GROMACS .gro file of C-alpha atoms in nm:
model
  336
    1MET     CA    1  -0.871  -0.994  -1.701
    2ALA     CA    2  -0.939  -0.624  -1.757
    3THR     CA    3  -1.052  -0.433  -1.449
    4LEU     CA    4  -1.208  -0.087  -1.465
    5VAL     CA    5  -1.091   0.137  -1.181
    6THR     CA    6  -1.319   0.436  -1.130
    7GLY     CA    7  -1.131   0.717  -0.958
    8GLY     CA    8  -0.810   0.538  -1.049
    9ALA     CA    9  -0.605   0.858  -1.042
   10GLY     CA   10  -0.694   0.917  -0.678
   11TYR     CA   11  -0.500   0.820  -0.366
   12ILE     CA   12  -0.619   0.466  -0.299
   13GLY     CA   13  -0.728   0.410  -0.658
   14SER     CA   14  -0.380   0.474  -0.800
   15HIS     CA   15  -0.216   0.232  -0.557
   16THR     CA   16  -0.476  -0.028  -0.646
   17VAL     CA   17  -0.399   0.018  -1.017
   18VAL     CA   18  -0.039  -0.081  -0.941
   19ALA     CA   19  -0.150  -0.380  -0.732
   20LEU     CA   20  -0.382  -0.498  -1.010
   21HIS     CA   21  -0.101  -0.475  -1.264
   22GLU     CA   22   0.133  -0.669  -1.035
   23ALA     CA   23  -0.137  -0.936  -0.995
   24GLY     CA   24  -0.152  -0.986  -1.371
   25ARG     CA   25  -0.469  -0.790  -1.437
   26GLU     CA   26  -0.510  -0.515  -1.696
   27PRO     CA   27  -0.631  -0.198  -1.520
   28VAL     CA   28  -0.832   0.064  -1.709
   29ILE     CA   29  -0.884   0.402  -1.540
   30VAL     CA   30  -1.178   0.639  -1.562
   31ASP     CA   31  -1.148   0.961  -1.362
   32ASP     CA   32  -1.273   1.318  -1.399
   33PHE     CA   33  -0.958   1.454  -1.225
   34SER     CA   34  -1.166   1.684  -1.005
   35ASN     CA   35  -0.952   1.583  -0.706
   36ALA     CA   36  -0.654   1.422  -0.875
   37SER     CA   37  -0.355   1.530  -1.079
   38HIS     CA   38  -0.272   1.420  -1.432
   39ARG     CA   39   0.088   1.369  -1.319
   40VAL     CA   40  -0.037   1.065  -1.125
   41ILE     CA   41  -0.091   0.901  -1.464
   42ASP     CA   42   0.272   0.967  -1.555
   43ALA     CA   43   0.377   0.793  -1.233
   44LEU     CA   44   0.142   0.502  -1.296
   45ARG     CA   45   0.278   0.451  -1.645
   46ARG     CA   46   0.627   0.429  -1.497
   47LEU     CA   47   0.510   0.171  -1.244
   48THR     CA   48   0.287  -0.035  -1.477
   49VAL     CA   49   0.286  -0.006  -1.858
   50LYS     CA   50   0.347   0.289  -2.088
   51ASP     CA   51   0.013   0.244  -2.265
   52LEU     CA   52  -0.200   0.224  -1.949
   53ALA     CA   53  -0.558   0.298  -2.058
   54VAL     CA   54  -0.700   0.618  -1.909
   55VAL     CA   55  -1.036   0.779  -1.988
   56GLU     CA   56  -1.111   1.128  -1.856
   57GLY     CA   57  -1.482   1.150  -1.782
   58ASP     CA   58  -1.769   1.148  -1.535
   59VAL     CA   59  -1.846   0.812  -1.372
   60GLY     CA   60  -2.205   0.930  -1.341
   61ASP     CA   61  -2.234   0.910  -1.722
   62GLN     CA   62  -2.377   0.562  -1.777
   63ASP     CA   63  -2.341   0.581  -2.155
   64LEU     CA   64  -1.971   0.661  -2.121
   65LEU     CA   65  -1.926   0.369  -1.883
   66ALA     CA   66  -2.105   0.137  -2.125
   67ARG     CA   67  -1.866   0.235  -2.403
   68ILE     CA   68  -1.560   0.182  -2.183
   69LEU     CA   69  -1.681  -0.156  -2.058
   70SER     CA   70  -1.740  -0.275  -2.413
   71ARG     CA   71  -1.426  -0.131  -2.571
   72HIS     CA   72  -1.191  -0.282  -2.312
   73ALA     CA   73  -1.377  -0.611  -2.249
   74ILE     CA   74  -1.400  -0.533  -1.877
   75ASP     CA   75  -1.483  -0.831  -1.653
   76SER     CA   76  -1.462  -0.657  -1.313
   77VAL     CA   77  -1.481  -0.310  -1.161
   78VAL     CA   78  -1.326  -0.146  -0.856
   79HIS     CA   79  -1.532   0.161  -0.772
   80PHE     CA   80  -1.350   0.444  -0.591
   81ALA     CA   81  -1.489   0.752  -0.765
   82ALA     CA   82  -1.658   0.969  -0.501
   83ARG     CA   83  -1.630   1.287  -0.304
   84LYS     CA   84  -1.489   1.190   0.034
   85SER     CA   85  -1.477   1.468   0.295
   86VAL     CA   86  -1.694   1.438   0.606
   87SER     CA   87  -1.683   1.813   0.677
   88GLU     CA   88  -1.750   1.908   0.314
   89SER     CA   89  -2.047   1.672   0.303
   90LEU     CA   90  -2.199   1.845   0.605
   91ALA     CA   91  -2.179   2.176   0.416
   92ASP     CA   92  -2.296   2.035   0.082
   93PRO     CA   93  -2.515   1.729   0.150
   94LEU     CA   94  -2.712   1.749  -0.174
   95GLY     CA   95  -2.393   1.770  -0.376
   96TYR     CA   96  -2.266   1.456  -0.207
   97TYR     CA   97  -2.589   1.265  -0.259
   98ARG     CA   98  -2.603   1.368  -0.622
   99SER     CA   99  -2.239   1.286  -0.697
  100ASN     CA  100  -2.168   0.972  -0.494
  101ILE     CA  101  -2.503   0.796  -0.517
  102GLY     CA  102  -2.556   0.897  -0.880
  103ALA     CA  103  -2.219   0.752  -0.981
  104THR     CA  104  -2.290   0.423  -0.805
  105ILE     CA  105  -2.630   0.386  -0.972
  106ALA     CA  106  -2.475   0.456  -1.313
  107LEU     CA  107  -2.195   0.209  -1.250
  108ALA     CA  108  -2.430  -0.066  -1.133
  109GLY     CA  109  -2.653  -0.017  -1.435
  110ALA     CA  110  -2.371  -0.017  -1.688
  111GLY     CA  111  -2.185  -0.302  -1.519
  112ILE     CA  112  -2.482  -0.536  -1.501
  113ALA     CA  113  -2.583  -0.460  -1.859
  114ALA     CA  114  -2.228  -0.542  -1.975
  115GLY     CA  115  -2.213  -0.869  -1.785
  116VAL     CA  116  -1.942  -0.760  -1.540
  117LYS     CA  117  -1.870  -1.049  -1.305
  118ARG     CA  118  -1.779  -0.851  -0.993
  119ILE     CA  119  -1.791  -0.499  -0.855
  120VAL     CA  120  -1.569  -0.412  -0.558
  121PHE     CA  121  -1.695  -0.104  -0.377
  122SER     CA  122  -1.475   0.138  -0.186
  123SER     CA  123  -1.678   0.189   0.131
  124SER     CA  124  -1.568   0.325   0.467
  125ALA     CA  125  -1.575   0.269   0.841
  126VAL     CA  126  -1.774   0.592   0.868
  127VAL     CA  127  -2.086   0.382   0.802
  128TYR     CA  128  -2.061   0.256   1.163
  129GLY     CA  129  -2.080   0.601   1.322
  130ALA     CA  130  -2.002   0.594   1.694
  131ALA     CA  131  -1.971   0.219   1.744
  132SER     CA  132  -2.096   0.088   2.078
  133GLU     CA  133  -1.840  -0.195   2.087
  134LEU     CA  134  -1.474  -0.206   1.986
  135PRO     CA  135  -1.319  -0.346   1.777
  136VAL     CA  136  -1.589  -0.291   1.514
  137SER     CA  137  -1.705  -0.602   1.328
  138GLU     CA  138  -1.898  -0.614   1.001
  139ASP     CA  139  -2.208  -0.715   1.196
  140ALA     CA  140  -2.206  -0.398   1.407
  141PRO     CA  141  -2.503  -0.161   1.362
  142THR     CA  142  -2.456   0.104   1.095
  143ALA     CA  143  -2.537   0.464   1.189
  144PRO     CA  144  -2.341   0.711   0.973
  145GLU     CA  145  -2.319   1.060   1.119
  146SER     CA  146  -2.252   1.258   0.801
  147PRO     CA  147  -2.393   1.276   0.448
  148TYR     CA  148  -2.065   1.127   0.325
  149GLY     CA  149  -2.123   0.824   0.546
  150VAL     CA  150  -2.482   0.797   0.426
  151THR     CA  151  -2.364   0.790   0.063
  152LYS     CA  152  -2.126   0.505   0.140
  153LEU     CA  153  -2.392   0.299   0.316
  154THR     CA  154  -2.642   0.374   0.040
  155GLY     CA  155  -2.386   0.272  -0.221
  156GLU     CA  156  -2.344  -0.063  -0.045
  157ARG     CA  157  -2.719  -0.116  -0.044
  158ILE     CA  158  -2.754  -0.025  -0.412
  159LEU     CA  159  -2.487  -0.274  -0.516
  160ALA     CA  160  -2.613  -0.550  -0.285
  161ASP     CA  161  -2.970  -0.512  -0.414
  162ALA     CA  162  -2.850  -0.503  -0.776
  163ALA     CA  163  -2.630  -0.810  -0.728
  164ALA     CA  164  -2.919  -1.006  -0.574
  165VAL     CA  165  -3.111  -0.998  -0.903
  166SER     CA  166  -2.824  -1.016  -1.156
  167PRO     CA  167  -2.522  -1.227  -1.253
  168THR     CA  168  -2.293  -0.963  -1.101
  169THR     CA  169  -2.156  -1.012  -0.749
  170ALA     CA  170  -2.052  -0.728  -0.519
  171VAL     CA  171  -1.790  -0.696  -0.246
  172MET     CA  172  -1.794  -0.396  -0.015
  173LEU     CA  173  -1.470  -0.298   0.159
  174ARG     CA  174  -1.513  -0.083   0.468
  175TYR     CA  175  -1.168   0.047   0.532
  176PHE     CA  176  -1.050   0.255   0.816
  177ASN     CA  177  -0.785   0.531   0.790
  178PRO     CA  178  -0.547   0.501   0.493
  179VAL     CA  179  -0.196   0.635   0.541
  180GLY     CA  180   0.131   0.600   0.354
  181ALA     CA  181   0.256   0.602  -0.003
  182HIS     CA  182   0.406   0.375  -0.264
  183PRO     CA  183   0.762   0.277  -0.161
  184SER     CA  184   0.896   0.428  -0.485
  185GLY     CA  185   0.784   0.772  -0.366
  186LEU     CA  186   0.604   0.822  -0.698
  187LEU     CA  187   0.250   0.788  -0.557
  188GLY     CA  188   0.100   0.929  -0.240
  189GLU     CA  189  -0.176   1.140  -0.096
  190ASP     CA  190  -0.168   1.482  -0.259
  191PRO     CA  191  -0.512   1.642  -0.206
  192ARG     CA  192  -0.614   1.967  -0.364
  193GLY     CA  193  -0.681   2.239  -0.110
  194GLU     CA  194  -0.696   2.175   0.263
  195PRO     CA  195  -0.629   1.808   0.350
  196GLY     CA  196  -0.910   1.639   0.537
  197ASN     CA  197  -0.696   1.358   0.677
  198LEU     CA  198  -0.447   1.375   0.963
  199ALA     CA  199  -0.131   1.235   0.803
  200PRO     CA  200  -0.105   1.485   0.512
  201ARG     CA  201  -0.151   1.773   0.757
  202ILE     CA  202   0.121   1.632   0.983
  203MET     CA  203   0.354   1.606   0.685
  204GLN     CA  204   0.283   1.966   0.588
  205VAL     CA  205   0.403   2.074   0.932
  206ALA     CA  206   0.710   1.849   0.916
  207SER     CA  207   0.803   1.989   0.574
  208GLY     CA  208   0.749   2.352   0.676
  209ALA     CA  209   0.447   2.407   0.455
  210ARG     CA  210   0.222   2.451   0.761
  211ARG     CA  211   0.319   2.632   1.081
  212ARG     CA  212   0.138   2.404   1.321
  213LEU     CA  213  -0.117   2.126   1.334
  214GLU     CA  214  -0.471   2.167   1.463
  215VAL     CA  215  -0.581   1.876   1.680
  216HIS     CA  216  -0.959   1.864   1.676
  217GLY     CA  217  -1.066   1.774   2.026
  218ALA     CA  218  -0.870   1.659   2.332
  219ASP     CA  219  -1.163   1.581   2.560
  220TYR     CA  220  -1.259   1.238   2.429
  221ALA     CA  221  -1.272   0.943   2.668
  222THR     CA  222  -0.943   0.801   2.537
  223VAL     CA  223  -0.599   0.746   2.686
  224ASP     CA  224  -0.481   1.100   2.606
  225GLY     CA  225  -0.811   1.271   2.522
  226THR     CA  226  -0.760   1.269   2.145
  227ALA     CA  227  -0.950   1.060   1.893
  228VAL     CA  228  -0.843   0.701   1.824
  229ARG     CA  229  -0.824   0.566   1.470
  230ASP     CA  230  -0.710   0.250   1.293
  231TYR     CA  231  -0.440   0.362   1.048
  232VAL     CA  232  -0.369   0.120   0.763
  233HIS     CA  233  -0.107   0.139   0.488
  234VAL     CA  234  -0.253   0.232   0.150
  235THR     CA  235  -0.056  -0.049  -0.016
  236ASP     CA  236  -0.214  -0.300   0.221
  237LEU     CA  237  -0.553  -0.160   0.123
  238ALA     CA  238  -0.467  -0.196  -0.245
  239ASP     CA  239  -0.382  -0.561  -0.189
  240GLY     CA  240  -0.719  -0.604  -0.018
  241HIS     CA  241  -0.900  -0.486  -0.330
  242VAL     CA  242  -0.716  -0.741  -0.542
  243ALA     CA  243  -0.806  -1.016  -0.294
  244ALA     CA  244  -1.171  -0.907  -0.305
  245LEU     CA  245  -1.184  -0.962  -0.682
  246ASP     CA  246  -1.100  -1.330  -0.642
  247VAL     CA  247  -1.291  -1.452  -0.336
  248ALA     CA  248  -1.568  -1.704  -0.409
  249LEU     CA  249  -1.878  -1.573  -0.230
  250GLU     CA  250  -2.101  -1.877  -0.276
  251PRO     CA  251  -1.956  -2.088   0.011
  252LEU     CA  252  -1.964  -1.784   0.241
  253THR     CA  253  -2.315  -1.645   0.209
  254ASP     CA  254  -2.651  -1.713   0.050
  255LYS     CA  255  -2.641  -1.360  -0.087
  256ARG     CA  256  -2.446  -1.236  -0.387
  257SER     CA  257  -2.263  -0.971  -0.188
  258ARG     CA  258  -2.028  -0.957   0.110
  259VAL     CA  259  -1.884  -0.687   0.339
  260TYR     CA  260  -1.528  -0.682   0.477
  261ASN     CA  261  -1.342  -0.451   0.714
  262LEU     CA  262  -0.988  -0.355   0.614
  263GLY     CA  263  -0.770  -0.220   0.892
  264THR     CA  264  -0.491  -0.324   1.126
  265GLY     CA  265  -0.712  -0.407   1.422
  266ALA     CA  266  -0.527  -0.159   1.645
  267GLY     CA  267  -0.610   0.195   1.751
  268THR     CA  268  -0.375   0.494   1.764
  269THR     CA  269  -0.454   0.833   1.916
  270VAL     CA  270  -0.386   1.158   1.731
  271LEU     CA  271  -0.109   1.248   1.977
  272GLN     CA  272   0.050   0.905   1.937
  273ALA     CA  273   0.046   0.951   1.559
  274ILE     CA  274   0.209   1.294   1.595
  275ALA     CA  275   0.484   1.149   1.815
  276ALA     CA  276   0.546   0.866   1.567
  277ALA     CA  277   0.567   1.116   1.279
  278ALA     CA  278   0.813   1.333   1.472
  279ALA     CA  279   1.038   1.029   1.523
  280VAL     CA  280   1.018   0.928   1.156
  281THR     CA  281   1.074   1.275   1.011
  282GLY     CA  282   1.318   1.402   1.271
  283SER     CA  283   1.109   1.718   1.293
  284GLU     CA  284   0.911   1.872   1.574
  285ILE     CA  285   0.536   1.875   1.502
  286PRO     CA  286   0.394   2.180   1.683
  287TYR     CA  287   0.020   2.154   1.744
  288VAL     CA  288  -0.268   2.339   1.903
  289ILE     CA  289  -0.583   2.188   2.050
  290THR     CA  290  -0.907   2.313   1.893
  291GLY     CA  291  -1.272   2.211   1.921
  292ARG     CA  292  -1.413   1.884   1.797
  293ARG     CA  293  -1.525   1.860   1.434
  294SER     CA  294  -1.883   1.773   1.349
  295GLY     CA  295  -1.919   1.414   1.235
  296ASP     CA  296  -1.607   1.284   1.414
  297VAL     CA  297  -1.632   0.991   1.655
  298ALA     CA  298  -1.416   0.930   1.961
  299ALA     CA  299  -1.269   0.593   1.870
  300SER     CA  300  -1.282   0.341   1.589
  301TRP     CA  301  -1.071   0.040   1.503
  302ALA     CA  302  -1.145  -0.273   1.308
  303ASP     CA  303  -1.214  -0.637   1.370
  304CYS     CA  304  -1.049  -0.780   1.058
  305GLY     CA  305  -1.111  -1.147   1.129
  306ARG     CA  306  -1.344  -1.195   0.833
  307ALA     CA  307  -1.096  -1.052   0.583
  308ARG     CA  308  -0.820  -1.264   0.732
  309SER     CA  309  -1.014  -1.591   0.718
  310GLU     CA  310  -1.208  -1.542   0.393
  311LEU     CA  311  -0.981  -1.321   0.180
  312GLY     CA  312  -0.650  -1.440   0.319
  313TRP     CA  313  -0.571  -1.072   0.373
  314GLN     CA  314  -0.420  -0.886   0.665
  315ALA     CA  315  -0.237  -0.559   0.705
  316ARG     CA  316   0.140  -0.615   0.717
  317ARG     CA  317   0.290  -0.268   0.748
  318SER     CA  318   0.340  -0.076   1.073
  319LEU     CA  319   0.245   0.282   1.153
  320GLN     CA  320   0.615   0.372   1.136
  321GLN     CA  321   0.636   0.225   0.785
  322MET     CA  322   0.323   0.415   0.676
  323LEU     CA  323   0.467   0.744   0.795
  324ALA     CA  324   0.813   0.674   0.655
  325ASP     CA  325   0.669   0.601   0.310
  326GLN     CA  326   0.452   0.912   0.325
  327TRP     CA  327   0.749   1.124   0.431
  328ASN     CA  328   0.952   0.981   0.142
  329PHE     CA  329   0.675   1.085  -0.098
  330VAL     CA  330   0.664   1.437   0.046
  331ARG     CA  331   1.042   1.483   0.027
  332ARG     CA  332   1.052   1.350  -0.329
  333ARG     CA  333   0.782   1.599  -0.430
  334GLN     CA  334   0.974   1.883  -0.265
  335SER     CA  335   1.293   1.792  -0.450
  336GLY     CA  336   1.109   1.775  -0.782
   0.00000   0.00000   0.00000
């Protein structure tokens, strides 16, 4: 059971590679390393096998994908490879459409031609936009508010339409806000440049790499005025991708595709997350309130009932555990 993991050197992709290995599958990575480090591969080979297959290349290259699928006898794909910043997508929409949608089209074409049984797509809760009802279920209206969100929703549609007329089935995972790191401290979120997510920026303050944290907006209609998000441990997410490879879709839907939310089902404000991080790290987290960011919504957390009943999956790790694992990763990196 060889599984191709596009973007497998990235944050969630690398953790999923470990989960696939632990589940008895043979992961094969393809990544262009535009937003990942080659040292992640060293860590993965320590956590999996020394001869872990890695191909450096562009997932938008359908011919390359065809060669990889054939050479490694791939029977399933988990597709992470994408640019993933809301703010960056607002500044470079055409770049996001070209990169993210182009890669998904290439992957669908190569996968179907090779007879891949299943494609699991890394989607996002951003496809919902500002949800009118909370918690957000998979049946909620989709209204993405950024080009990044549009590329995720478009990717879902591409794969669903392709699966409807082919032997390949597709599972789309709309996950909420990944946090945490592998308990070994060998894998974690290590973005190039300015982090777009909250937890890495908090950890930079706790470690002394950043003087203070910017909190984007404190005038939302929430308990403390800051945005509410559903934070989920990256290892829980990785387990969700493994579960999505095995679910039998036929009893569940008359289509050949299915959408699942992955989250904890609970919301946490930015200030609550800062307080939790201060307790975990033992460090003060100075912050300053700034204006809202374009594309952000006030509150979002998941209804995960479908994943629980159909995948047998639910998030098991607490916010404190997420932050403790992430802090362990940061301290390990600092100590070399």
